[in-house]
PDB file of C-alpha atoms in Angstrom:
ATOM      1  CA  MET I 704     -18.108 -22.084   3.466  1.00 73.00           C
ATOM      2  CA  ARG I 705     -17.852 -21.092   0.131  1.00 86.00           C
ATOM      3  CA  LEU I 706     -14.418 -19.426  -1.638  1.00 84.00           C
ATOM      4  CA  ASN I 707     -15.181 -16.874  -4.159  1.00 87.00           C
ATOM      5  CA  LYS I 708     -14.464 -17.758  -8.356  1.00 88.00           C
ATOM      6  CA  GLY I 709     -12.973 -14.199  -8.981  1.00 90.00           C
ATOM      7  CA  GLY I 710     -10.682 -14.914  -6.183  1.00 91.00           C
ATOM      8  CA  LEU I 711      -9.680 -18.171  -6.500  1.00 92.00           C
ATOM      9  CA  ILE I 712      -8.553 -17.878 -10.234  1.00 93.00           C
ATOM     10  CA  VAL I 713      -6.689 -14.251  -8.793  1.00 93.00           C
ATOM     11  CA  SER I 714      -4.560 -16.658  -6.492  1.00 94.00           C
ATOM     12  CA  ALA I 715      -4.162 -19.368  -9.512  1.00 95.00           C
ATOM     13  CA  ILE I 716      -2.655 -16.955 -11.520  1.00 94.00           C
ATOM     14  CA  TYR I 717      -0.355 -15.053  -8.715  1.00 93.00           C
ATOM     15  CA  ILE I 718       0.916 -18.483  -7.748  1.00 94.00           C
ATOM     16  CA  VAL I 719       2.260 -19.298 -11.452  1.00 95.00           C
ATOM     17  CA  HIS I 720       3.585 -15.357 -10.968  1.00 92.00           C
ATOM     18  CA  PHE I 721       5.023 -16.995  -8.183  1.00 92.00           C
ATOM     19  CA  LEU I 722       6.731 -19.791  -9.705  1.00 92.00           C
ATOM     20  CA  VAL I 723       7.764 -18.372 -12.622  1.00 92.00           C
ATOM     21  CA  PHE I 724       9.447 -15.281 -10.788  1.00 90.00           C
ATOM     22  CA  SER I 725      10.854 -17.721  -7.920  1.00 89.00           C
ATOM     23  CA  CYS I 726      12.301 -19.735 -10.607  1.00 89.00           C
ATOM     24  CA  PHE I 727      13.959 -16.435 -12.149  1.00 88.00           C
ATOM     25  CA  SER I 728      15.817 -15.583  -8.799  1.00 86.00           C
ATOM     26  CA  TYR I 729      16.970 -18.666  -8.175  1.00 87.00           C
ATOM     27  CA  PHE I 730      19.232 -18.988 -11.930  1.00 88.00           C
ATOM     28  CA  ALA I 731      20.157 -15.198 -11.746  1.00 86.00           C
ATOM     29  CA  GLY I 732      22.880 -13.005 -10.913  1.00 85.00           C
ATOM     30  CA  LEU I 733      22.888 -12.400  -7.228  1.00 84.00           C
ATOM     31  CA  LYS I 734      21.586  -8.238  -8.382  1.00 85.00           C
ATOM     32  CA  ALA I 735      18.559 -10.017 -10.814  1.00 87.00           C
ATOM     33  CA  SER I 736      18.310 -12.661  -8.373  1.00 84.00           C
ATOM     34  CA  VAL I 737      17.094  -9.987  -5.484  1.00 82.00           C
ATOM     35  CA  LEU I 738      14.980  -8.339  -8.214  1.00 84.00           C
ATOM     36  CA  LEU I 739      12.964 -11.436  -9.312  1.00 87.00           C
ATOM     37  CA  ALA I 740      12.644 -11.619  -5.658  1.00 84.00           C
ATOM     38  CA  GLU I 741      10.714  -9.027  -5.091  1.00 83.00           C
ATOM     39  CA  PHE I 742       8.659  -8.999  -7.897  1.00 84.00           C
ATOM     40  CA  ALA I 743       7.674 -12.448  -7.048  1.00 88.00           C
ATOM     41  CA  VAL I 744       6.200 -11.183  -3.850  1.00 87.00           C
ATOM     42  CA  LEU I 745       4.596  -8.028  -5.189  1.00 87.00           C
ATOM     43  CA  PRO I 746       1.432  -7.974  -3.582  1.00 87.00           C
ATOM     44  CA  ALA I 747       2.974  -8.223   0.159  1.00 86.00           C
ATOM     45  CA  GLY I 748       5.846  -6.266  -0.695  1.00 83.00           C
ATOM     46  CA  LEU I 749       3.573  -3.449  -1.944  1.00 84.00           C
ATOM     47  CA  ILE I 750       0.867  -2.647   1.054  1.00 86.00           C
ATOM     48  CA  LEU I 751       3.550  -3.724   4.066  1.00 82.00           C
ATOM     49  CA  GLY I 752       5.774  -1.050   2.512  1.00 80.00           C
ATOM     50  CA  SER I 753       3.069   1.489   2.764  1.00 82.00           C
ATOM     51  CA  ILE I 754       1.251   0.355   5.681  1.00 82.00           C
ATOM     52  CA  TRP I 755       5.094  -0.215   7.986  1.00 79.00           C
ATOM     53  CA  PRO I 756       5.635   4.023   7.812  1.00 80.00           C
ATOM     54  CA  LEU I 757       2.276   4.453   8.338  1.00 83.00           C
ATOM     55  CA  LEU I 758       2.278   2.812  12.016  1.00 79.00           C
ATOM     56  CA  GLY I 759       5.681   4.232  12.631  1.00 79.00           C
ATOM     57  CA  LEU I 760       8.273   1.321  12.221  1.00 75.00           C
ATOM     58  CA  HIS I 761      11.351   1.235  10.036  1.00 72.00           C
ATOM     59  CA  ASP I 762      10.901  -0.611   6.296  1.00 65.00           C
ATOM     60  CA  PRO I 763      10.588  -3.198   7.347  1.00 66.00           C
ATOM     61  CA  PRO I 764      10.444  -3.644  11.227  1.00 64.00           C
ATOM     62  CA  PHE I 765      12.692  -7.300  11.911  1.00 68.00           C
ATOM     63  CA  ASP I 766      16.027  -8.035  10.817  1.00 69.00           C
ATOM     64  CA  ALA I 767      17.254 -10.066   7.588  1.00 66.00           C
ATOM     65  CA  ASP I 768      17.525 -13.322   9.239  1.00 68.00           C
ATOM     66  CA  LEU I 769      14.309 -13.138  10.720  1.00 69.00           C
ATOM     67  CA  TRP I 770      11.632 -15.975   9.196  1.00 63.00           C
ATOM     68  CA  MET I 771       9.847 -12.840   8.404  1.00 66.00           C
ATOM     69  CA  ASN I 772      11.767 -11.663   5.981  1.00 69.00           C
ATOM     70  CA  SER I 773      11.398 -14.630   3.563  1.00 71.00           C
ATOM     71  CA  TYR I 774       9.294 -16.367   1.403  1.00 75.00           C
ATOM     72  CA  VAL I 775       7.232 -18.320   4.670  1.00 79.00           C
ATOM     73  CA  PHE I 776       5.559 -14.656   5.631  1.00 83.00           C
ATOM     74  CA  TYR I 777       5.519 -13.028   2.763  1.00 86.00           C
ATOM     75  CA  PHE I 778       3.589 -15.367   0.201  1.00 90.00           C
ATOM     76  CA  PRO I 779       1.009 -16.560   2.314  1.00 91.00           C
ATOM     77  CA  VAL I 780       0.330 -12.254   2.925  1.00 90.00           C
ATOM     78  CA  SER I 781       0.687 -11.441  -1.490  1.00 93.00           C
ATOM     79  CA  LEU I 782      -1.805 -14.616  -1.577  1.00 93.00           C
ATOM     80  CA  PHE I 783      -4.563 -13.127   0.697  1.00 94.00           C
ATOM     81  CA  ILE I 784      -4.049 -10.242  -0.619  1.00 93.00           C
ATOM     82  CA  SER I 785      -4.197 -11.526  -4.414  1.00 94.00           C
ATOM     83  CA  TYR I 786      -7.631 -13.226  -3.403  1.00 94.00           C
ATOM     84  CA  MET I 787      -9.008 -10.057  -2.008  1.00 93.00           C
ATOM     85  CA  VAL I 788      -8.597  -7.889  -5.220  1.00 93.00           C
ATOM     86  CA  GLY I 789      -9.800 -10.674  -7.428  1.00 94.00           C
ATOM     87  CA  TRP I 790     -12.943 -10.992  -4.751  1.00 94.00           C
ATOM     88  CA  ALA I 791     -13.133  -7.030  -5.108  1.00 95.00           C
ATOM     89  CA  LEU I 792     -12.790  -7.428  -8.392  1.00 94.00           C
ATOM     90  CA  HIS I 793     -15.798 -10.333  -8.354  1.00 92.00           C
ATOM     91  CA  ALA I 794     -17.491  -8.226  -6.475  1.00 92.00           C
ATOM     92  CA  PHE I 795     -17.453  -5.168  -8.943  1.00 93.00           C
ATOM     93  CA  TRP I 796     -18.713  -7.117 -11.521  1.00 89.00           C
ATOM     94  CA  ARG I 797     -21.272  -8.434 -10.030  1.00 88.00           C
ATOM     95  CA  LEU I 798     -22.971  -4.777  -9.180  1.00 89.00           C
ATOM     96  CA  LEU I 799     -22.100  -4.451 -12.769  1.00 84.00           C
ATOM     97  CA  ALA I 800     -24.266  -7.058 -14.256  1.00 80.00           C
ATOM     98  CA  ARG I 801     -27.081  -5.950 -11.265  1.00 84.00           C
ATOM     99  CA  TYR I 802     -27.359  -2.663 -12.320  1.00 82.00           C
ATOM    100  CA  VAL I 803     -26.321  -2.178 -15.994  1.00 78.00           C
ATOM    101  CA  ALA I 804     -27.253  -5.046 -17.651  1.00 73.00           C
ATOM    102  CA  PRO I 805     -30.594  -4.723 -17.725  1.00 73.00           C
ATOM    103  CA  ARG I 806     -30.900  -0.961 -19.120  1.00 74.00           C
ATOM    104  CA  LEU I 807     -28.334  -2.213 -21.914  1.00 70.00           C
ATOM    105  CA  ASP I 808     -30.804  -5.698 -22.448  1.00 69.00           C
ATOM    106  CA  ARG I 809     -33.471  -2.000 -23.140  1.00 73.00           C
ATOM    107  CA  LEU I 810     -31.562  -0.496 -25.156  1.00 68.00           C
ATOM    108  CA  ASP I 811     -30.598  -2.945 -27.003  1.00 69.00           C
ATOM    109  CA  GLU I 812     -34.216  -3.956 -27.814  1.00 75.00           C
ATOM    110  CA  ARG I 813     -35.355  -0.551 -28.607  1.00 74.00           C
ATOM    111  CA  LEU I 814     -32.091  -0.735 -31.439  1.00 72.00           C
ATOM    112  CA  VAL I 815     -33.604  -3.188 -32.341  1.00 76.00           C
ATOM    113  CA  ARG I 816     -37.097  -2.185 -32.928  1.00 78.00           C
ATOM    114  CA  ARG I 817     -35.921   0.696 -34.420  1.00 77.00           C
ATOM    115  CA  PHE I 818     -33.911  -0.550 -37.229  1.00 81.00           C
ATOM    116  CA  HIS I 819     -35.816  -4.010 -37.447  1.00 74.00           C
ATOM    117  CA  ARG I 820     -38.731  -0.773 -38.597  1.00 69.00           C
ATOM    118  CA  ASP I 821     -36.840   0.162 -41.902  1.00 55.00           C
TER     119      ASP I 821
END
């Protein structure tokens, strides 16, 4: 199974984002560290934060001391979400290249011919 290039690029960017904000949260004060830790796992927080109420659960539906309320759970979920966003962006780019690029090439040829006559 080959992995998607766009998904891998966005995943690598997310890993750097996670490392930067995790390091900042480790060295910051208490209130700032909580905010920076939430920024570190932002993709999972946004997606899961909108899914829990749709399922009728409170946010989050598990205890604060449980492993599912830590980096162990939120980092892989955020990594998966970032990979899927990269995959979708890469697929959109390929669709644009397949359907729009030939028209742009023909337009470019017509413009070159038109201006070359002068």
